[in-house]
């Protein structure tokens, strides 16, 4: 099965609306001059206030917008919450769910993450489900059990047939640290993710797209794309510059199987 490669820029809480729109304009200008081959899909996840203007601009060049979070509710007296339906209307087609910063700093549990994935799918947003172990868990040899637990919470809750889902393996010790997981290690976890998806929905092991995230940059991205079970990257700080984001997307088209 040919899986389309995916390069996702996660801006976190960076960039004003004006800076976000300027970035989107620059991406449009550069892609109109020199498109990224269709083998690679590009996605940008701005802050909530920048989502609609960025999505509207990037749509013209086939770059999708993602939200960085959602509330599982549909509507109601939920001050400060933003539902999947509102995100869709604002132009998002993807949503990042269960990022380790949300699990750690906003106390999101596996159960909450599962609810969010379900809510995203019912609004036709494709969830980018983040999983990954901490440094301590890795040292204790618990990587596989942590990933298994995080995925079981979500997979157990979803209906057949296999939903369109992206899973991002983001070891917490590699996020924002400059330390990248060894490609072989990353590929082993990606294979585990595929086998768990396959158990949940026969056939899904080959169709689910698996990303790696954690200190990806233009210098190491080719090694990551060189791993057969990895279909793309979720990129934080190195995605804040247009040059670097485009270079990493182009690398996705040039490397691999
Ligand atoms: P980083 O962040 O690329 O800055 O390590 C990745 C992420 O948190 O998604």
Coordinates of N, CA and C and ligand atoms in Angstrom, one line a residue:
X1 N 0.8 -1.2 0.0 CA 0.0 0.0 0.0 C 0.9 1.3 0.0
X2 N 0.5 2.2 -0.8 CA 1.3 3.5 -0.9 C 0.6 4.5 0.1
X3 N 1.4 4.9 1.1 CA 0.8 5.8 2.0 C 1.4 7.2 1.7
X4 N 0.6 8.2 1.6 CA 1.1 9.5 1.3 C 1.9 10.1 2.5
X5 N 3.0 10.6 2.2 CA 3.8 11.2 3.3 C 3.2 12.4 3.8
X6 N 3.5 12.7 5.1 CA 2.9 13.8 5.8 C 3.9 14.6 6.6
X7 N 3.9 15.9 6.4 CA 4.9 16.7 7.1 C 4.0 17.8 7.8
X8 N 4.1 17.7 9.2 CA 3.2 18.6 9.9 C 4.0 19.6 10.7
X9 N 3.6 20.9 10.6 CA 4.3 21.9 11.4 C 3.4 22.2 12.6
X10 N 4.0 22.0 13.8 CA 3.2 22.3 15.0 C 3.8 23.6 15.6
X11 N 3.1 24.7 15.5 CA 3.7 26.0 15.9 C 3.5 26.2 17.4
X12 N 2.8 25.3 18.1 CA 2.6 25.5 19.5 C 2.1 26.9 19.8
X13 N 2.5 27.6 20.9 CA 2.0 28.9 21.2 C 3.0 30.0 20.7
X14 N 3.4 29.9 19.4 CA 4.3 30.8 18.8 C 3.6 31.5 17.6
X15 N 4.0 32.7 17.3 CA 3.6 33.5 16.2 C 2.3 34.3 16.5
X16 N 2.3 35.6 16.2 CA 1.1 36.4 16.3 C 0.2 36.0 15.1
X17 N -1.0 36.5 15.0 CA -1.8 36.3 13.8 C -1.1 36.9 12.6
X18 N -0.6 38.1 12.8 CA 0.1 38.8 11.6 C 1.3 37.9 11.1
X19 N 2.0 37.4 12.1 CA 3.2 36.6 11.7 C 2.7 35.3 11.0
X20 N 1.7 34.7 11.5 CA 1.1 33.5 11.0 C 0.7 33.7 9.5
X21 N 0.0 34.8 9.3 CA -0.5 35.1 7.9 C 0.6 35.4 7.0
X22 N 1.6 36.1 7.5 CA 2.8 36.3 6.6 C 3.5 35.0 6.2
X23 N 3.6 34.1 7.2 CA 4.2 32.8 6.9 C 3.4 32.1 5.8
X24 N 2.1 32.1 6.0 CA 1.2 31.4 5.0 C 1.3 32.0 3.6
X25 N 1.4 33.3 3.6 CA 1.6 34.0 2.3 C 2.9 33.6 1.6
X26 N 3.9 33.5 2.4 CA 5.2 33.2 1.9 C 5.2 31.7 1.4
X27 N 4.6 30.8 2.1 CA 4.5 29.4 1.7 C 3.7 29.4 0.3
X28 N 2.7 30.1 0.2 CA 1.9 30.2 -1.1 C 2.8 30.7 -2.2
X29 N 3.5 31.7 -1.9 CA 4.4 32.3 -3.0 C 5.4 31.3 -3.4
X30 N 6.0 30.6 -2.5 CA 7.1 29.7 -2.8 C 6.6 28.4 -3.5
X31 N 5.4 28.0 -3.0 CA 4.9 26.7 -3.7 C 4.3 27.0 -5.1
X32 N 3.9 28.3 -5.3 CA 3.4 28.6 -6.6 C 4.6 28.6 -7.6
X33 N 5.8 29.0 -7.1 CA 7.0 29.0 -7.9 C 7.5 27.6 -8.1
X34 N 7.5 26.8 -7.0 CA 8.1 25.5 -7.1 C 7.3 24.5 -6.2
X35 N 6.3 23.8 -6.7 CA 5.4 23.0 -5.9 C 6.2 21.8 -5.2
X36 N 5.7 21.4 -4.1 CA 6.3 20.2 -3.5 C 5.5 19.0 -4.1
X37 N 6.2 18.0 -4.6 CA 5.5 16.9 -5.3 C 4.4 16.3 -4.4
X38 N 3.3 15.9 -5.2 CA 2.1 15.4 -4.5 C 2.3 14.2 -3.6
X39 N 3.4 13.6 -3.7 CA 3.7 12.4 -2.8 C 3.7 12.9 -1.3
X40 N 3.9 14.2 -1.1 CA 4.0 14.7 0.3 C 2.8 15.6 0.5
X41 N 2.2 15.4 1.6 CA 1.1 16.3 2.1 C 1.6 17.2 3.2
X42 N 1.4 18.4 3.1 CA 1.9 19.4 4.1 C 0.7 19.9 5.0
X43 N 1.0 20.0 6.3 CA -0.1 20.5 7.2 C 0.6 21.5 8.1
X44 N -0.2 22.6 8.4 CA 0.3 23.6 9.4 C -0.7 23.7 10.5
X45 N -0.2 23.6 11.8 CA -1.0 23.8 12.9 C -0.7 25.1 13.7
X46 N -1.5 26.1 13.3 CA -1.2 27.4 14.0 C -2.0 27.5 15.4
X47 N -1.9 28.6 16.0 CA -2.7 28.8 17.2 C -4.2 29.0 16.8
X48 N -5.1 28.9 17.8 CA -6.5 29.0 17.5 C -6.8 30.4 16.7
X49 N -6.3 31.5 17.3 CA -6.7 32.8 16.6 C -6.3 32.9 15.1
X50 N -5.2 32.2 14.8 CA -4.6 32.2 13.4 C -5.2 31.2 12.5
X51 N -6.0 30.2 13.1 CA -6.4 29.1 12.3 C -7.1 29.4 11.0
X52 N -8.2 30.2 11.2 CA -9.0 30.5 10.0 C -8.3 31.3 8.9
X53 N -7.6 32.4 9.3 CA -6.8 33.1 8.2 C -5.7 32.3 7.5
X54 N -5.1 31.4 8.3 CA -4.0 30.6 7.8 C -4.6 29.5 6.9
X55 N -5.7 28.9 7.3 CA -6.3 27.8 6.6 C -6.8 28.4 5.2
X56 N -7.4 29.5 5.3 CA -8.0 30.1 4.0 C -6.9 30.4 3.0
X57 N -5.7 30.8 3.4 CA -4.6 31.1 2.5 C -4.0 29.8 2.0
X58 N -3.7 28.9 2.9 CA -3.0 27.7 2.5 C -3.8 26.8 1.6
X59 N -5.1 26.9 1.7 CA -6.0 26.0 0.9 C -5.6 26.1 -0.6
X60 N -5.3 27.3 -1.0 CA -5.0 27.6 -2.4 C -3.9 26.8 -2.9
X61 N -3.0 26.4 -2.1 CA -1.8 25.7 -2.5 C -1.8 24.2 -2.0
X62 N -3.0 23.8 -1.6 CA -3.1 22.4 -1.2 C -2.4 22.0 0.2
X63 N -2.2 23.0 1.0 CA -1.6 22.7 2.3 C -2.8 22.8 3.3
X64 N -2.9 21.7 4.1 CA -4.0 21.7 5.0 C -3.7 22.4 6.4
X65 N -4.7 22.8 7.1 CA -4.5 23.3 8.4 C -5.0 22.3 9.5
X66 N -4.3 22.4 10.6 CA -4.6 21.5 11.7 C -4.8 22.4 13.0
X67 N -5.7 22.0 13.9 CA -5.8 22.6 15.2 C -4.8 21.8 16.1
X68 N -4.4 22.4 17.2 CA -3.5 21.8 18.1 C -4.2 21.0 19.2
X69 N -5.5 21.2 19.3 CA -6.3 20.6 20.4 C -7.7 20.8 20.1
X70 N -8.6 20.2 20.8 CA -10.0 20.4 20.7 C -10.7 20.0 22.0
X71 N -11.9 20.4 22.2 CA -12.7 20.0 23.3 C -13.7 18.9 22.8
X72 N -13.9 17.8 23.5 CA -14.7 16.8 23.0 C -16.2 17.1 22.9
X73 N -16.6 18.2 23.6 CA -18.1 18.5 23.6 C -18.5 19.0 22.2
X74 N -19.8 19.1 22.0 CA -20.3 19.6 20.7 C -20.6 21.0 20.8
X75 N -21.5 21.4 21.7 CA -21.7 22.8 22.1 C -22.3 22.9 23.5
X76 N -22.3 24.0 24.1 CA -22.8 24.1 25.4 C -22.1 25.2 26.2
X77 N -22.5 25.2 27.5 CA -21.9 26.2 28.4 C -20.5 25.7 28.8
X78 N -19.6 25.9 28.0 CA -18.2 25.3 28.2 C -17.2 26.4 28.0
X79 N -17.1 27.4 28.9 CA -16.3 28.6 28.7 C -14.9 28.2 28.3
X80 N -14.5 28.8 27.2 CA -13.1 28.6 26.8 C -12.9 27.4 25.9
X81 N -13.9 26.6 25.7 CA -13.7 25.4 24.9 C -14.0 25.6 23.4
X82 N -13.3 24.8 22.6 CA -13.5 24.9 21.1 C -13.8 23.5 20.6
X83 N -14.9 23.3 20.0 CA -15.3 21.9 19.5 C -14.7 21.6 18.2
X84 N -14.8 20.3 17.8 CA -14.3 19.8 16.5 C -15.1 20.5 15.4
X85 N -16.4 20.7 15.6 CA -17.2 21.3 14.5 C -16.8 22.7 14.3
X86 N -16.4 23.5 15.3 CA -16.0 24.8 15.2 C -14.6 24.9 14.4
X87 N -13.8 23.9 14.7 CA -12.5 23.8 14.1 C -12.6 23.5 12.6
X88 N -13.6 22.6 12.3 CA -13.8 22.3 10.9 C -14.3 23.5 10.1
X89 N -15.2 24.2 10.8 CA -15.8 25.4 10.1 C -14.7 26.5 9.9
X90 N -13.7 26.5 10.8 CA -12.6 27.5 10.7 C -11.6 27.1 9.6
X91 N -11.8 25.9 9.1 CA -10.9 25.4 8.0 C -9.9 24.3 8.4
X92 N -10.0 23.8 9.6 CA -9.0 22.7 10.0 C -9.5 21.4 9.3
X93 N -8.6 20.6 8.9 CA -8.9 19.3 8.4 C -8.2 18.2 9.3
X94 N -7.3 18.6 10.1 CA -6.6 17.7 11.0 C -6.7 18.4 12.4
X95 N -6.4 17.5 13.4 CA -6.3 18.1 14.7 C -5.3 17.2 15.5
X96 N -4.3 17.8 16.2 CA -3.4 17.1 17.0 C -4.1 16.8 18.3
X97 N -4.0 15.5 18.7 CA -4.7 15.1 20.0 C -3.6 14.4 20.8
X98 N -3.7 14.7 22.1 CA -2.8 14.0 23.1 C -1.3 14.3 23.0
X99 N -1.0 15.5 22.6 CA 0.4 15.9 22.6 C 0.9 15.8 24.0
X100 N 2.2 15.4 24.2 CA 2.7 15.2 25.5 C 2.6 16.5 26.4
X101 N 2.7 17.6 25.7 CA 2.6 18.9 26.5 C 1.2 19.0 27.1
X102 N 0.2 18.5 26.4 CA -1.2 18.6 26.9 C -1.3 17.5 28.0
X103 N -0.7 16.3 27.7 CA -0.9 15.3 28.7 C -0.2 15.7 30.0
X104 N 1.0 16.3 29.9 CA 1.8 16.6 31.1 C 1.3 17.9 31.8
X105 N 1.1 19.0 31.0 CA 0.8 20.3 31.6 C -0.6 20.6 31.8
X106 N -1.5 19.9 31.0 CA -2.9 20.1 31.2 C -3.6 18.9 31.7
X107 N -2.8 17.9 32.2 CA -3.4 16.7 32.9 C -4.4 15.9 32.0
X108 N -4.1 15.8 30.7 CA -5.0 15.0 29.9 C -4.7 13.5 30.1
X109 N -5.7 12.8 30.3 CA -5.6 11.4 30.6 C -5.8 10.6 29.3
X110 N -5.5 9.3 29.3 CA -5.7 8.5 28.1 C -7.2 8.5 27.7
X111 N -8.0 8.5 28.7 CA -9.5 8.5 28.5 C -9.9 9.8 27.8
X112 N -9.4 10.9 28.3 CA -9.7 12.2 27.6 C -9.3 12.3 26.2
X113 N -8.1 11.7 26.0 CA -7.5 11.7 24.6 C -8.4 10.8 23.7
X114 N -8.9 9.7 24.2 CA -9.8 8.8 23.4 C -11.1 9.6 23.1
X115 N -11.6 10.3 24.0 CA -12.8 11.0 23.8 C -12.6 12.1 22.7
X116 N -11.5 12.7 22.8 CA -11.2 13.8 21.8 C -11.0 13.2 20.4
X117 N -10.4 12.0 20.3 CA -10.2 11.4 19.0 C -11.6 11.0 18.4
X118 N -12.5 10.5 19.3 CA -13.8 10.2 18.8 C -14.6 11.4 18.3
X119 N -14.4 12.5 19.1 CA -15.1 13.8 18.7 C -14.6 14.3 17.4
X120 N -13.3 14.2 17.2 CA -12.6 14.7 16.0 C -13.2 13.9 14.8
X121 N -13.2 12.6 14.9 CA -13.7 11.8 13.8 C -15.1 12.1 13.5
X122 N -16.0 12.3 14.5 CA -17.4 12.6 14.2 C -17.6 13.9 13.5
X123 N -16.6 14.8 13.6 CA -16.7 16.1 12.8 C -15.8 16.0 11.5
X124 N -15.4 14.8 11.1 CA -14.6 14.6 9.9 C -13.2 15.2 10.0
X125 N -12.7 15.5 11.2 CA -11.3 15.9 11.3 C -10.5 14.7 11.4
X126 N -9.3 14.7 10.8 CA -8.4 13.5 11.0 C -7.5 13.8 12.2
X127 N -7.6 12.9 13.2 CA -6.8 13.1 14.4 C -5.3 12.7 14.1
X128 N -4.4 13.5 14.6 CA -3.0 13.2 14.7 C -2.8 12.8 16.1
X129 N -2.8 11.5 16.4 CA -2.8 11.1 17.8 C -1.3 10.9 18.3
X130 N -0.9 11.7 19.3 CA 0.5 11.6 19.7 C 0.6 10.6 20.9
X131 N 1.6 9.8 20.8 CA 2.0 8.8 21.8 C 3.5 8.9 22.1
X132 N 3.9 8.5 23.2 CA 5.4 8.5 23.5 C 5.7 8.4 24.9
X133 N 6.9 7.8 25.2 CA 7.3 7.6 26.6 C 8.2 8.7 27.1
X134 N 8.2 8.8 28.4 CA 9.2 9.8 29.1 C 10.6 9.2 29.1
X135 N 11.5 10.0 29.5 CA 12.9 9.5 29.7 C 12.9 8.4 30.7
X136 N 12.3 8.6 31.9 CA 12.3 7.6 32.9 C 11.6 6.3 32.5
X137 N 10.5 6.4 31.8 CA 9.9 5.2 31.3 C 10.8 4.4 30.3
X138 N 11.5 5.2 29.5 CA 12.4 4.6 28.5 C 13.5 3.8 29.3
X139 N 14.1 4.5 30.3 CA 15.2 3.9 31.1 C 14.7 2.6 31.7
X140 N 13.5 2.6 32.1 CA 12.9 1.4 32.8 C 12.5 0.3 31.8
X141 N 12.7 0.6 30.5 CA 12.3 -0.4 29.4 C 10.8 -0.5 29.2
X142 N 10.1 0.6 29.5 CA 8.6 0.6 29.4 C 8.1 1.1 28.1
X143 N 8.9 1.4 27.2 CA 8.4 2.1 26.0 C 7.2 1.4 25.4
X144 N 7.4 0.1 25.2 CA 6.3 -0.7 24.5 C 5.0 -0.7 25.3
X145 N 5.2 -0.8 26.6 CA 3.9 -0.9 27.4 C 3.2 0.4 27.5
X146 N 4.0 1.5 27.5 CA 3.4 2.9 27.5 C 2.6 3.1 26.2
X147 N 3.3 2.8 25.1 CA 2.6 3.0 23.8 C 1.4 2.1 23.7
X148 N 1.5 0.9 24.1 CA 0.4 -0.1 24.1 C -0.8 0.5 24.9
X149 N -0.5 1.0 26.1 CA -1.6 1.5 26.9 C -2.2 2.8 26.3
X150 N -1.4 3.7 25.7 CA -2.0 4.9 25.2 C -2.8 4.6 23.9
X151 N -2.4 3.6 23.1 CA -3.2 3.2 21.9 C -4.4 2.4 22.3
X152 N -4.3 1.5 23.3 CA -5.4 0.7 23.7 C -6.6 1.6 24.1
X153 N -6.3 2.7 24.8 CA -7.4 3.6 25.3 C -8.2 4.1 24.1
X154 N -7.5 4.4 23.0 CA -8.1 5.0 21.8 C -8.7 3.9 20.9
X155 N -7.9 2.9 20.6 CA -8.4 1.9 19.7 C -9.6 1.2 20.2
X156 N -9.6 0.9 21.5 CA -10.7 0.2 22.1 C -12.0 0.9 22.0
X157 N -12.0 2.2 21.8 CA -13.2 3.0 21.8 C -13.8 3.3 20.5
X158 N -13.0 3.0 19.4 CA -13.5 3.4 18.1 C -14.2 2.3 17.3
X159 N -15.1 2.7 16.5 CA -15.9 1.7 15.7 C -15.1 1.2 14.6
X160 N -15.5 0.0 14.1 CA -15.0 -0.4 12.8 C -15.8 0.2 11.7
X161 N -15.4 0.3 10.4 CA -14.1 0.0 10.0 C -13.0 1.0 10.5
X162 N -11.8 0.7 10.2 CA -10.7 1.5 10.6 C -10.9 3.0 10.3
X163 N -10.8 3.8 11.2 CA -11.0 5.3 10.9 C -9.7 5.8 10.3
X164 N -9.9 6.9 9.6 CA -8.7 7.6 9.1 C -8.0 8.2 10.3
X165 N -6.7 7.8 10.5 CA -6.1 8.1 11.7 C -4.6 8.3 11.4
X166 N -4.0 9.3 12.1 CA -2.5 9.4 12.0 C -2.0 9.2 13.4
X167 N -1.0 8.4 13.6 CA -0.3 8.3 14.9 C 1.1 8.9 14.8
X168 N 1.3 9.8 15.8 CA 2.7 10.4 15.8 C 3.4 9.8 17.0
X169 N 4.5 9.1 16.8 CA 5.4 8.7 17.9 C 6.3 9.8 18.3
X170 N 6.1 10.3 19.5 CA 6.9 11.5 19.9 C 7.5 11.1 21.3
X171 N 8.7 10.5 21.3 CA 9.3 10.3 22.7 C 9.5 11.6 23.4
X172 N 9.0 11.7 24.6 CA 9.0 13.0 25.3 C 10.4 13.5 25.5
X173 N 11.4 12.6 25.7 CA 12.8 13.0 25.9 C 13.4 13.6 24.6
X174 N 12.7 13.4 23.5 CA 13.3 14.0 22.3 C 12.7 15.3 21.9
X175 N 11.6 15.7 22.6 CA 10.9 16.9 22.1 C 11.6 18.2 22.7
X176 N 12.0 19.0 21.7 CA 12.6 20.3 22.1 C 14.0 20.1 22.8
X177 N 14.6 19.0 22.7 CA 15.9 18.8 23.4 C 17.1 18.7 22.5
X178 N 16.8 18.6 21.2 CA 17.9 18.4 20.2 C 18.4 17.0 20.2
X179 N 17.8 16.1 21.0 CA 18.2 14.7 20.9 C 17.1 14.0 20.1
X180 N 17.6 13.3 19.1 CA 16.6 12.6 18.2 C 16.7 11.1 18.5
X181 N 15.6 10.4 18.5 CA 15.6 8.9 18.7 C 16.4 8.3 17.5
X182 N 17.1 7.3 17.8 CA 17.8 6.5 16.7 C 16.8 6.1 15.7
X183 N 17.1 6.2 14.4 CA 16.1 5.8 13.4 C 15.6 4.3 13.6
X184 N 16.6 3.4 13.9 CA 16.2 2.0 14.1 C 15.2 1.9 15.2
X185 N 15.4 2.6 16.3 CA 14.5 2.5 17.5 C 13.1 3.1 17.1
X186 N 13.1 4.2 16.4 CA 11.9 4.8 15.9 C 11.1 3.9 15.1
X187 N 11.8 3.2 14.2 CA 11.2 2.3 13.3 C 10.6 1.1 14.0
X188 N 11.2 0.6 15.1 CA 10.7 -0.5 15.8 C 9.4 -0.1 16.5
X189 N 9.3 1.2 17.0 CA 8.1 1.6 17.7 C 7.0 1.8 16.6
X190 N 7.4 2.3 15.4 CA 6.4 2.5 14.4 C 5.8 1.1 14.0
X191 N 6.7 0.1 13.9 CA 6.2 -1.2 13.6 C 5.2 -1.7 14.7
X192 N 5.5 -1.4 15.9 CA 4.6 -1.8 17.0 C 3.3 -1.1 16.8
X193 N 3.3 0.2 16.5 CA 2.0 0.9 16.3 C 1.2 0.3 15.2
X194 N 1.9 -0.1 14.1 CA 1.2 -0.8 13.0 C 0.6 -2.1 13.5
X195 N 1.3 -2.9 14.3 CA 0.8 -4.2 14.6 C -0.4 -4.0 15.6
X196 N -0.4 -3.0 16.4 CA -1.5 -2.8 17.3 C -2.7 -2.3 16.5
X197 N -2.5 -1.5 15.5 CA -3.6 -1.0 14.6 C -4.2 -2.2 13.9
X198 N -3.3 -3.1 13.4 CA -3.8 -4.3 12.7 C -4.7 -5.1 13.5
X199 N -4.3 -5.3 14.8 CA -5.1 -6.1 15.7 C -6.5 -5.5 15.9
X200 N -6.5 -4.1 16.0 CA -7.8 -3.4 16.2 C -8.7 -3.5 15.0
X201 N -8.1 -3.4 13.8 CA -8.8 -3.4 12.5 C -8.0 -4.0 11.5
X202 N -8.3 -5.3 11.1 CA -7.5 -5.9 10.1 C -7.3 -5.1 8.9
X203 N -6.1 -4.9 8.4 CA -5.8 -4.1 7.2 C -5.2 -2.7 7.6
X204 N -5.6 -2.3 8.9 CA -5.2 -0.9 9.3 C -3.7 -0.8 9.5
X205 N -3.0 -1.9 9.8 CA -1.6 -1.9 10.0 C -0.8 -1.3 8.8
X206 N -1.3 -1.5 7.6 CA -0.7 -1.0 6.4 C -1.2 0.4 6.0
X207 N -2.4 0.7 6.5 CA -3.0 2.0 6.0 C -2.7 3.2 7.0
X208 N -2.5 2.9 8.3 CA -2.4 4.0 9.2 C -1.0 4.7 8.9
X209 N -1.1 6.0 9.0 CA 0.2 6.8 8.8 C 0.8 7.0 10.1
X210 N 2.1 6.7 10.2 CA 2.9 6.8 11.4 C 3.9 7.9 11.2
X211 N 3.9 8.9 12.1 CA 4.9 10.0 12.0 C 5.9 9.9 13.2
X212 N 7.0 10.5 13.0 CA 7.9 10.6 14.2 C 8.0 12.1 14.5
X213 N 8.1 12.5 15.8 CA 8.3 13.8 16.2 C 9.2 13.9 17.3
X214 N 10.0 15.0 17.4 CA 11.0 15.2 18.5 C 12.3 15.6 17.9
X215 N 12.6 16.9 17.9 CA 13.9 17.5 17.4 C 14.2 17.2 16.0
X216 N 13.1 17.1 15.2 CA 13.3 16.9 13.7 C 13.8 18.3 13.1
X217 N 14.7 18.2 12.2 CA 15.2 19.5 11.6 C 15.7 19.1 10.2
X218 N 16.0 20.1 9.4 CA 16.4 19.8 8.0 C 17.6 18.9 7.8
X219 N 18.5 18.8 8.9 CA 19.7 18.0 8.8 C 19.4 16.5 9.1
X220 N 18.4 16.3 9.9 CA 18.2 14.8 10.3 C 16.9 14.2 9.6
X221 N 16.2 15.1 8.9 CA 14.9 14.6 8.4 C 15.0 13.4 7.4
X222 N 16.1 13.4 6.7 CA 16.3 12.4 5.6 C 16.4 11.0 6.3
X223 N 17.2 11.0 7.4 CA 17.3 9.7 8.1 C 16.0 9.2 8.6
X224 N 15.2 10.1 9.0 CA 13.8 9.7 9.5 C 13.0 9.1 8.4
X225 N 13.0 9.8 7.3 CA 12.2 9.4 6.1 C 12.8 8.1 5.6
X226 N 14.0 7.8 5.9 CA 14.6 6.6 5.3 C 14.1 5.3 6.0
X227 N 13.3 5.5 7.1 CA 12.8 4.3 7.8 C 11.5 3.8 7.2
X228 N 11.4 2.6 6.9 CA 10.3 2.1 6.1 C 8.9 2.2 6.8
X229 N 8.9 2.2 8.1 CA 7.6 2.3 8.8 C 7.2 3.7 9.2
X230 N 8.0 4.7 8.8 CA 7.7 6.1 9.2 C 7.2 6.8 7.9
X231 N 6.1 7.4 8.0 CA 5.5 8.1 6.8 C 5.6 9.6 6.9
X232 N 6.2 10.1 8.0 CA 6.3 11.6 8.0 C 6.8 12.1 9.4
X233 N 6.6 13.4 9.6 CA 7.2 14.0 10.8 C 6.2 15.0 11.3
X234 N 6.3 15.1 12.6 CA 5.5 16.2 13.4 C 6.6 17.1 13.9
X235 N 6.7 18.3 13.4 CA 7.8 19.2 13.7 C 7.4 20.4 14.5
X236 N 8.1 20.7 15.6 CA 7.9 21.9 16.4 C 8.8 23.0 16.0
X237 N 9.9 23.3 16.7 CA 10.6 24.5 16.5 C 11.2 24.7 15.1
X238 N 11.6 23.6 14.5 CA 12.2 23.7 13.1 C 11.1 24.1 12.1
X239 N 9.9 24.0 12.4 CA 8.8 24.4 11.4 C 8.5 25.9 11.5
X240 N 9.1 26.6 12.4 CA 8.7 28.0 12.5 C 9.3 28.9 11.4
X241 N 10.2 28.3 10.7 CA 10.8 29.1 9.5 C 10.4 28.5 8.2
X242 N 9.9 29.3 7.3 CA 9.4 28.8 6.1 C 10.4 28.0 5.3
X243 N 11.6 28.5 5.3 CA 12.7 27.8 4.5 C 12.9 26.4 5.0
X244 N 12.9 26.2 6.4 CA 13.1 24.9 6.9 C 11.9 24.0 6.7
X245 N 10.7 24.5 6.9 CA 9.5 23.7 6.7 C 9.5 23.2 5.2
X246 N 9.8 24.1 4.3 CA 9.7 23.6 2.9 C 10.8 22.6 2.6
X247 N 12.0 22.9 3.2 CA 13.1 22.0 2.9 C 12.8 20.6 3.5
X248 N 12.1 20.5 4.6 CA 11.8 19.2 5.2 C 10.7 18.5 4.4
X249 N 9.8 19.3 3.8 CA 8.7 18.7 3.0 C 9.4 18.1 1.7
X250 N 10.3 18.9 1.1 CA 10.9 18.4 -0.1 C 11.7 17.2 0.2
X251 N 12.4 17.1 1.3 CA 13.2 16.0 1.7 C 12.3 14.7 1.7
X252 N 11.0 14.9 2.1 CA 10.1 13.8 2.2 C 9.8 13.2 0.8
X253 N 9.8 14.1 -0.2 CA 9.6 13.6 -1.6 C 10.8 13.0 -2.2
X254 N 12.0 13.3 -1.7 CA 13.2 12.8 -2.3 C 13.8 11.6 -1.7
X255 N 13.3 11.2 -0.5 CA 13.9 10.1 0.2 C 12.9 8.9 0.2
X256 N 13.4 7.8 0.6 CA 12.5 6.7 0.9 C 12.4 5.6 -0.1
X257 N 11.3 4.9 0.1 CA 11.1 3.6 -0.5 C 11.2 3.5 -2.0
Ligands
LIG1 P1 10.2 19.8 18.4 O1 8.7 19.6 18.9 O2 10.3 19.5 17.0 O3 10.5 21.2 18.8 O4 11.1 18.9 19.2 C1 8.0 18.5 18.3 C2 6.6 18.5 18.9 O5 6.4 18.7 20.1 O6 5.6 18.1 18.2

